[in-house]
Short mmCIF file of C-alpha atoms in Angstrom, two decimals:
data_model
loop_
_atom_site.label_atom_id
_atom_site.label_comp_id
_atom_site.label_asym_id
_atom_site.label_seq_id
_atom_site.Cartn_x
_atom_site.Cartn_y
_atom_site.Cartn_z
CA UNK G 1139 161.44 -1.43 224.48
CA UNK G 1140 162.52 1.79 223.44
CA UNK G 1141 160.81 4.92 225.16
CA UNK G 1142 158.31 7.65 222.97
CA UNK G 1143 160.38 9.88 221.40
CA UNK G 1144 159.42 14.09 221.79
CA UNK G 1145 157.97 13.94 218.30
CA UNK G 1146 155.69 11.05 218.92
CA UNK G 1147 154.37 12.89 221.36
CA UNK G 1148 153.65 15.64 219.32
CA UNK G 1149 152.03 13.78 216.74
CA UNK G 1150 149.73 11.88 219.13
CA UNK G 1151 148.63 15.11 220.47
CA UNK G 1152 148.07 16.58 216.43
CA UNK G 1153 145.65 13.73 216.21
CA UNK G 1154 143.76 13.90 219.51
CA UNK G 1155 142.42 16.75 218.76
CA UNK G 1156 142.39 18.23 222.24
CA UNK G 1157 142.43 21.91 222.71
CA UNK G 1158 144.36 22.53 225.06
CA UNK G 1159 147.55 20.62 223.04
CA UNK G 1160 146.76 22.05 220.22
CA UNK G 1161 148.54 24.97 218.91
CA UNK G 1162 147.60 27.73 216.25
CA UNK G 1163 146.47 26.31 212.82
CA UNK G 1164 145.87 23.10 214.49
CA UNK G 1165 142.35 21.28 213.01
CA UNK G 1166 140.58 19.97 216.07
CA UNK G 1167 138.34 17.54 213.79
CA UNK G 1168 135.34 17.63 211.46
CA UNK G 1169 133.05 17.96 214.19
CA UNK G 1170 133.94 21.15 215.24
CA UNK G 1171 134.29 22.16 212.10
CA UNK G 1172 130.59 21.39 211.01
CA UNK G 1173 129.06 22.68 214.19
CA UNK G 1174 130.77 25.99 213.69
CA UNK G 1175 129.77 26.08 210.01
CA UNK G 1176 126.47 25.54 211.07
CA UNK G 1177 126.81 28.11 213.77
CA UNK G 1178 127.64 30.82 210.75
CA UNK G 1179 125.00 29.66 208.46
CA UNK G 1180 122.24 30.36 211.41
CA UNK G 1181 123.60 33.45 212.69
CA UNK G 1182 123.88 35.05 208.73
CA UNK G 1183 120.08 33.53 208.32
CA UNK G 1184 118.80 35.23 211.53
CA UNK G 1185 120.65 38.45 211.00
CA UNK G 1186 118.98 38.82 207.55
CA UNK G 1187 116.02 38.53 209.07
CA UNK G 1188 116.96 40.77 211.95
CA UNK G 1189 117.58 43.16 209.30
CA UNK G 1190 114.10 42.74 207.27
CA UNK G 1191 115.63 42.96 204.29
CA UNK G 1192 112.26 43.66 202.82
CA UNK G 1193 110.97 40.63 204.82
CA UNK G 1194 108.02 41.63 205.77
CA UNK G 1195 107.44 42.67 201.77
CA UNK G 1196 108.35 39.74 200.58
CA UNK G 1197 106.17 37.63 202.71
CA UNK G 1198 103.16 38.94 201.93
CA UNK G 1199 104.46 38.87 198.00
CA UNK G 1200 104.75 35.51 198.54
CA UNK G 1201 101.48 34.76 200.35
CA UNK G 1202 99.99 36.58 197.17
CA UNK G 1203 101.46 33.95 195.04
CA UNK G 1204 100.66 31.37 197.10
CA UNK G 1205 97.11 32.05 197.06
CA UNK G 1206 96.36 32.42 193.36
CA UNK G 1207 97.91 29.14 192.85
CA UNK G 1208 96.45 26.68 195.32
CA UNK G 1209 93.53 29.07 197.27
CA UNK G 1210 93.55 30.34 200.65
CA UNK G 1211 93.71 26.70 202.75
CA UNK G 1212 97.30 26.86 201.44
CA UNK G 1213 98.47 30.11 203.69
CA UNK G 1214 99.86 28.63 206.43
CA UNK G 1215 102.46 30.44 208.53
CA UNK G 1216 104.98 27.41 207.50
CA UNK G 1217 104.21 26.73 204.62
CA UNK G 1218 104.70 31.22 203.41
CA UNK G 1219 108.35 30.81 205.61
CA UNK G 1220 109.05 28.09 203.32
CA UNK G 1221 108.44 29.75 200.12
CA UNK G 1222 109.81 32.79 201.50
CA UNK G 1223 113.16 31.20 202.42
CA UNK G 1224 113.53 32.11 206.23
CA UNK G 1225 112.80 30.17 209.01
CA UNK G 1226 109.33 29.23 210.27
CA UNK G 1227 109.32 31.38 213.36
CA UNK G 1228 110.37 34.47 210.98
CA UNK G 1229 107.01 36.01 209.88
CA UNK G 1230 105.90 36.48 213.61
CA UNK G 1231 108.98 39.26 213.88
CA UNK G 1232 106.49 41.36 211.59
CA UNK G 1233 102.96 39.14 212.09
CA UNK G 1234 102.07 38.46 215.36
CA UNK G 1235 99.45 36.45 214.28
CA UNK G 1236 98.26 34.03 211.59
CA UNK G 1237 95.65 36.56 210.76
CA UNK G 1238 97.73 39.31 211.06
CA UNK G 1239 99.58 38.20 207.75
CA UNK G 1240 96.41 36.49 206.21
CA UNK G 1241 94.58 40.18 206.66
CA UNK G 1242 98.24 41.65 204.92
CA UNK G 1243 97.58 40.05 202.10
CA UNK G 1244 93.91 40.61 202.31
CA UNK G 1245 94.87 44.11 201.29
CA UNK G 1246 96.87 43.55 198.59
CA UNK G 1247 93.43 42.32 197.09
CA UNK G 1248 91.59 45.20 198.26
CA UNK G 1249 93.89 47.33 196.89
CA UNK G 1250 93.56 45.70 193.35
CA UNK G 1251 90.08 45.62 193.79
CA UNK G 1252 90.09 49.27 194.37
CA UNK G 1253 92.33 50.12 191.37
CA UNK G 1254 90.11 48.24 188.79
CA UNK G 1255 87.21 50.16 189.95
CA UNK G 1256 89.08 53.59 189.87
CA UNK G 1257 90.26 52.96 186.55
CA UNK G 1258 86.53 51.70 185.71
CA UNK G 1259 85.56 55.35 187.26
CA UNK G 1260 88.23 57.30 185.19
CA UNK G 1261 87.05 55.95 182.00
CA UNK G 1262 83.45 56.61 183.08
CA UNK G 1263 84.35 59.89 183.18
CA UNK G 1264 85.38 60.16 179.89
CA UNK G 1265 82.08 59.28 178.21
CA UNK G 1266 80.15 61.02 180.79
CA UNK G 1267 78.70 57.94 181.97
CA UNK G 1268 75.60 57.90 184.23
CA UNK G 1269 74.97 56.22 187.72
CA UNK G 1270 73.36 53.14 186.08
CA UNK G 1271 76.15 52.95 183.39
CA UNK G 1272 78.72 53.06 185.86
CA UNK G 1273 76.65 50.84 188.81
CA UNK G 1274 76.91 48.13 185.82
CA UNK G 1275 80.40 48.74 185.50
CA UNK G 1276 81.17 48.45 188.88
CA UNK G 1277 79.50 45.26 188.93
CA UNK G 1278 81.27 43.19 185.88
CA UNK G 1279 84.75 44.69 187.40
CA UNK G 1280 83.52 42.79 190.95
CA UNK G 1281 82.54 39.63 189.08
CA UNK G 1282 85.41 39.63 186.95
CA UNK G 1283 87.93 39.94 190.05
CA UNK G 1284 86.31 37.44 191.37
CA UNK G 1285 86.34 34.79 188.51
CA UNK G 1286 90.59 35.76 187.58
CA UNK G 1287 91.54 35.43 191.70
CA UNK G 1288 89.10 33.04 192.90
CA UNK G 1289 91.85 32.61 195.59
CA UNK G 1290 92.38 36.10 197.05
CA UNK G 1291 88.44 36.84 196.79
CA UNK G 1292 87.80 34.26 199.15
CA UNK G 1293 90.52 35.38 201.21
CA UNK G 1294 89.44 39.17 201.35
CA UNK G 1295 85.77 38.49 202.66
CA UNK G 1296 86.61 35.46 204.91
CA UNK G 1297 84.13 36.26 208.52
CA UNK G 1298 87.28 35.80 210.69
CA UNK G 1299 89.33 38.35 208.71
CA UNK G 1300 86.98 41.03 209.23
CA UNK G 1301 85.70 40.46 212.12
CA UNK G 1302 89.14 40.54 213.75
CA UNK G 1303 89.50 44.08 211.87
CA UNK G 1304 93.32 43.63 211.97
CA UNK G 1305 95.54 45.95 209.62
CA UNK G 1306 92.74 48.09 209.27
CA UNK G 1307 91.04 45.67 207.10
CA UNK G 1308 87.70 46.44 207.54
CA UNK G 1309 88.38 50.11 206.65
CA UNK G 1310 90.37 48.88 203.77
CA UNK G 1311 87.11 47.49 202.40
CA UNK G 1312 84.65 50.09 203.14
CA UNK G 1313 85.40 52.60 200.70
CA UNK G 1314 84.41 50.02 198.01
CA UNK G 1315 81.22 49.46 199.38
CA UNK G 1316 80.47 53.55 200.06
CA UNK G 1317 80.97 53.92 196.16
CA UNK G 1318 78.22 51.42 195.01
CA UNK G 1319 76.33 52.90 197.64
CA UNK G 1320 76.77 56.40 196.76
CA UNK G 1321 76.06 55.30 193.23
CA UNK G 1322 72.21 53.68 194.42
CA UNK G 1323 71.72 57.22 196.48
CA UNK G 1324 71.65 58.83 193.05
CA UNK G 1325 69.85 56.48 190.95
CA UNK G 1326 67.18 56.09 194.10
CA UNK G 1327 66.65 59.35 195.90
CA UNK G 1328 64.90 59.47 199.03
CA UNK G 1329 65.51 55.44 199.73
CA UNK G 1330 67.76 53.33 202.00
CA UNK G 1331 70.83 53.27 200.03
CA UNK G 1332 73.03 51.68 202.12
CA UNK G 1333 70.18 48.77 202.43
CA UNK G 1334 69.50 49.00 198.65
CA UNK G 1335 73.36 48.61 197.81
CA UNK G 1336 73.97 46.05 200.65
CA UNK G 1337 70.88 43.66 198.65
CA UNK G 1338 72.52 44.12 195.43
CA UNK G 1339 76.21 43.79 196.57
CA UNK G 1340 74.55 40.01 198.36
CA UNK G 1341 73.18 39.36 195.15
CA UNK G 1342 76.27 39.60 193.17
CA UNK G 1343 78.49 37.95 195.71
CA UNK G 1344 76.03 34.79 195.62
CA UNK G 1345 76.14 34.95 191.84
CA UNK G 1346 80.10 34.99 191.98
CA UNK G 1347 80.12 32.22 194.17
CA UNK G 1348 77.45 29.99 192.53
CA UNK G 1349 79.36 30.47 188.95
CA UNK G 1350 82.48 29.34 191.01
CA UNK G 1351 80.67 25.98 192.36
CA UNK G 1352 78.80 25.32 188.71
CA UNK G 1353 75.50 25.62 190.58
CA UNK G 1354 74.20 28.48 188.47
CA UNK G 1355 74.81 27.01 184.91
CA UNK G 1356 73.61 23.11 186.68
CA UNK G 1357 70.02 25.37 187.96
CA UNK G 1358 69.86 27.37 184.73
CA UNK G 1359 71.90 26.17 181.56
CA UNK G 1360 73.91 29.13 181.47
CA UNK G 1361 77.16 30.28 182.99
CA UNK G 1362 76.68 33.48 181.48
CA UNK G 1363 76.36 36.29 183.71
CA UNK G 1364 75.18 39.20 182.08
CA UNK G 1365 71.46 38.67 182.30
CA UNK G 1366 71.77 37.72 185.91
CA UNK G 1367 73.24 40.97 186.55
CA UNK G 1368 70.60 42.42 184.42
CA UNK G 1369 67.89 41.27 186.03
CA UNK G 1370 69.49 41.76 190.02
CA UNK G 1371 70.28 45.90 188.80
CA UNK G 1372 66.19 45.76 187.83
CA UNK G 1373 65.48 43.92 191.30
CA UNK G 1374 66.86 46.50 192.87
CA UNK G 1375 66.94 49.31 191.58
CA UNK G 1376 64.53 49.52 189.27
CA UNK G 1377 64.25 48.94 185.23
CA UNK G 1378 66.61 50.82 183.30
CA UNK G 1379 66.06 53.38 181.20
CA UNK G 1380 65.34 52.66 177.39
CA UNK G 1381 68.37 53.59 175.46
CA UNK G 1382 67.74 56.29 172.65
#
């Protein structure tokens, strides 16, 4: 039998694949290759996210979107990673917490809340509006936030959100509150206004709720709210005056 030549050796060590044999250029097989693709592919992924690259932002853009379209049961940390295209541990680089980001987007809503009601106030301003006028404003720009982003107003008064006070939330709310109460100080001097205002603001956020659940057209035949309003502004603060 004849003996191996020296370039059947080298081929048999080509195909083994061994490192050691193998000299520069050699491919050391398709395993290798895919475990150090996939090697690349997690170290670019984590290094964008190292980087931010407007992570954080886009998260809570993303939880935003999320919970117009299917409500606030949908914000889970996964399922936000998911959309957001990182990995599922990401968001707790910037979110320690679930309710850290829940309360991030929280504000988002607060702060759209906030702008309606400024630009409510600015045009207020231009017609010289009284307190009532612009109490009555104040109130169809609440219920109408509420009925366009059913989703983020749930998510913005949820107990757990601001009770935990995280982000500031609770502080992001308040000023909203102050101006309806600030509003009832000068429509009812000498009374409670802060109790007055915290009556009416219940009233309203059971009426929002109650048109979301059907309940107040199934009691009453109508899913209209204006004369509900009308008649909670009267409750509590008194019948308005007769127009001239």
């Amino acid at each position: 039998m004849s003996q191996p030549s020296p370039q059947d050796h080298a081929r048999a060590r080509h195909h083994s694949g061994t490192d050691a044999d193998a000299g520069p250029g050699v491919d050391t097989g398709t395993d290798a290759r895919a475990e150090a693709e996939a090697g690349v592919e997690a170290e670019a992924r984590a290094g964008a996210e190292e980087k931010g690259d407007g992570l954080r932002e886009r998260l809570v853009r993303t939880g935003v979107a999320l919970v117009d379209a299917e409500g606030a049961q949908a914000l889970t940390l996964r399922e936000i990673a998911r959309r957001a295209g990182v990995s599922h541990g990401a968001p707790r680089r910037w979110f320690p917490t679930h309710l850290d980001l829940l309360s991030a987007i929280a504000r988002e809503g607060f702060a759209e809340l906030a702008a309606r009601v400024a630009e409510a106030d600015r045009e207020a301003d231009r017609t010289d509006a009284g307190p009532r006028e612009r109490v009555e404003t104040l109130t169809r720009v609440y219920l109408g936030y509420a009925a366009e982003r059913r989703g983020m107003y749930e998510l913005m008064f949820r107990h757990d959100l601001l009770e935990s006070g995280r982000l500031g939330l609770r502080e992001t709310s308040l000023p909203l509150f102050a101006r309806l109460a600030a509003l009832v100080a000068e429509l009812r001097p000498g009374t409670d206004a802060v109790t007055a205002a915290g009556a009416l603001w219940a009233n309203l956020h059971g009426l929002a709720q109650l048109r979301h659940w059907g309940s107040l057209s199934l009691a009453t035949g109508s899913d209209d709210p204006a004369p509900f309003v009308r008649a909670a502004l009267d409750a509590h603060l008194g019948p308005a005056e007769p127009t001239r």
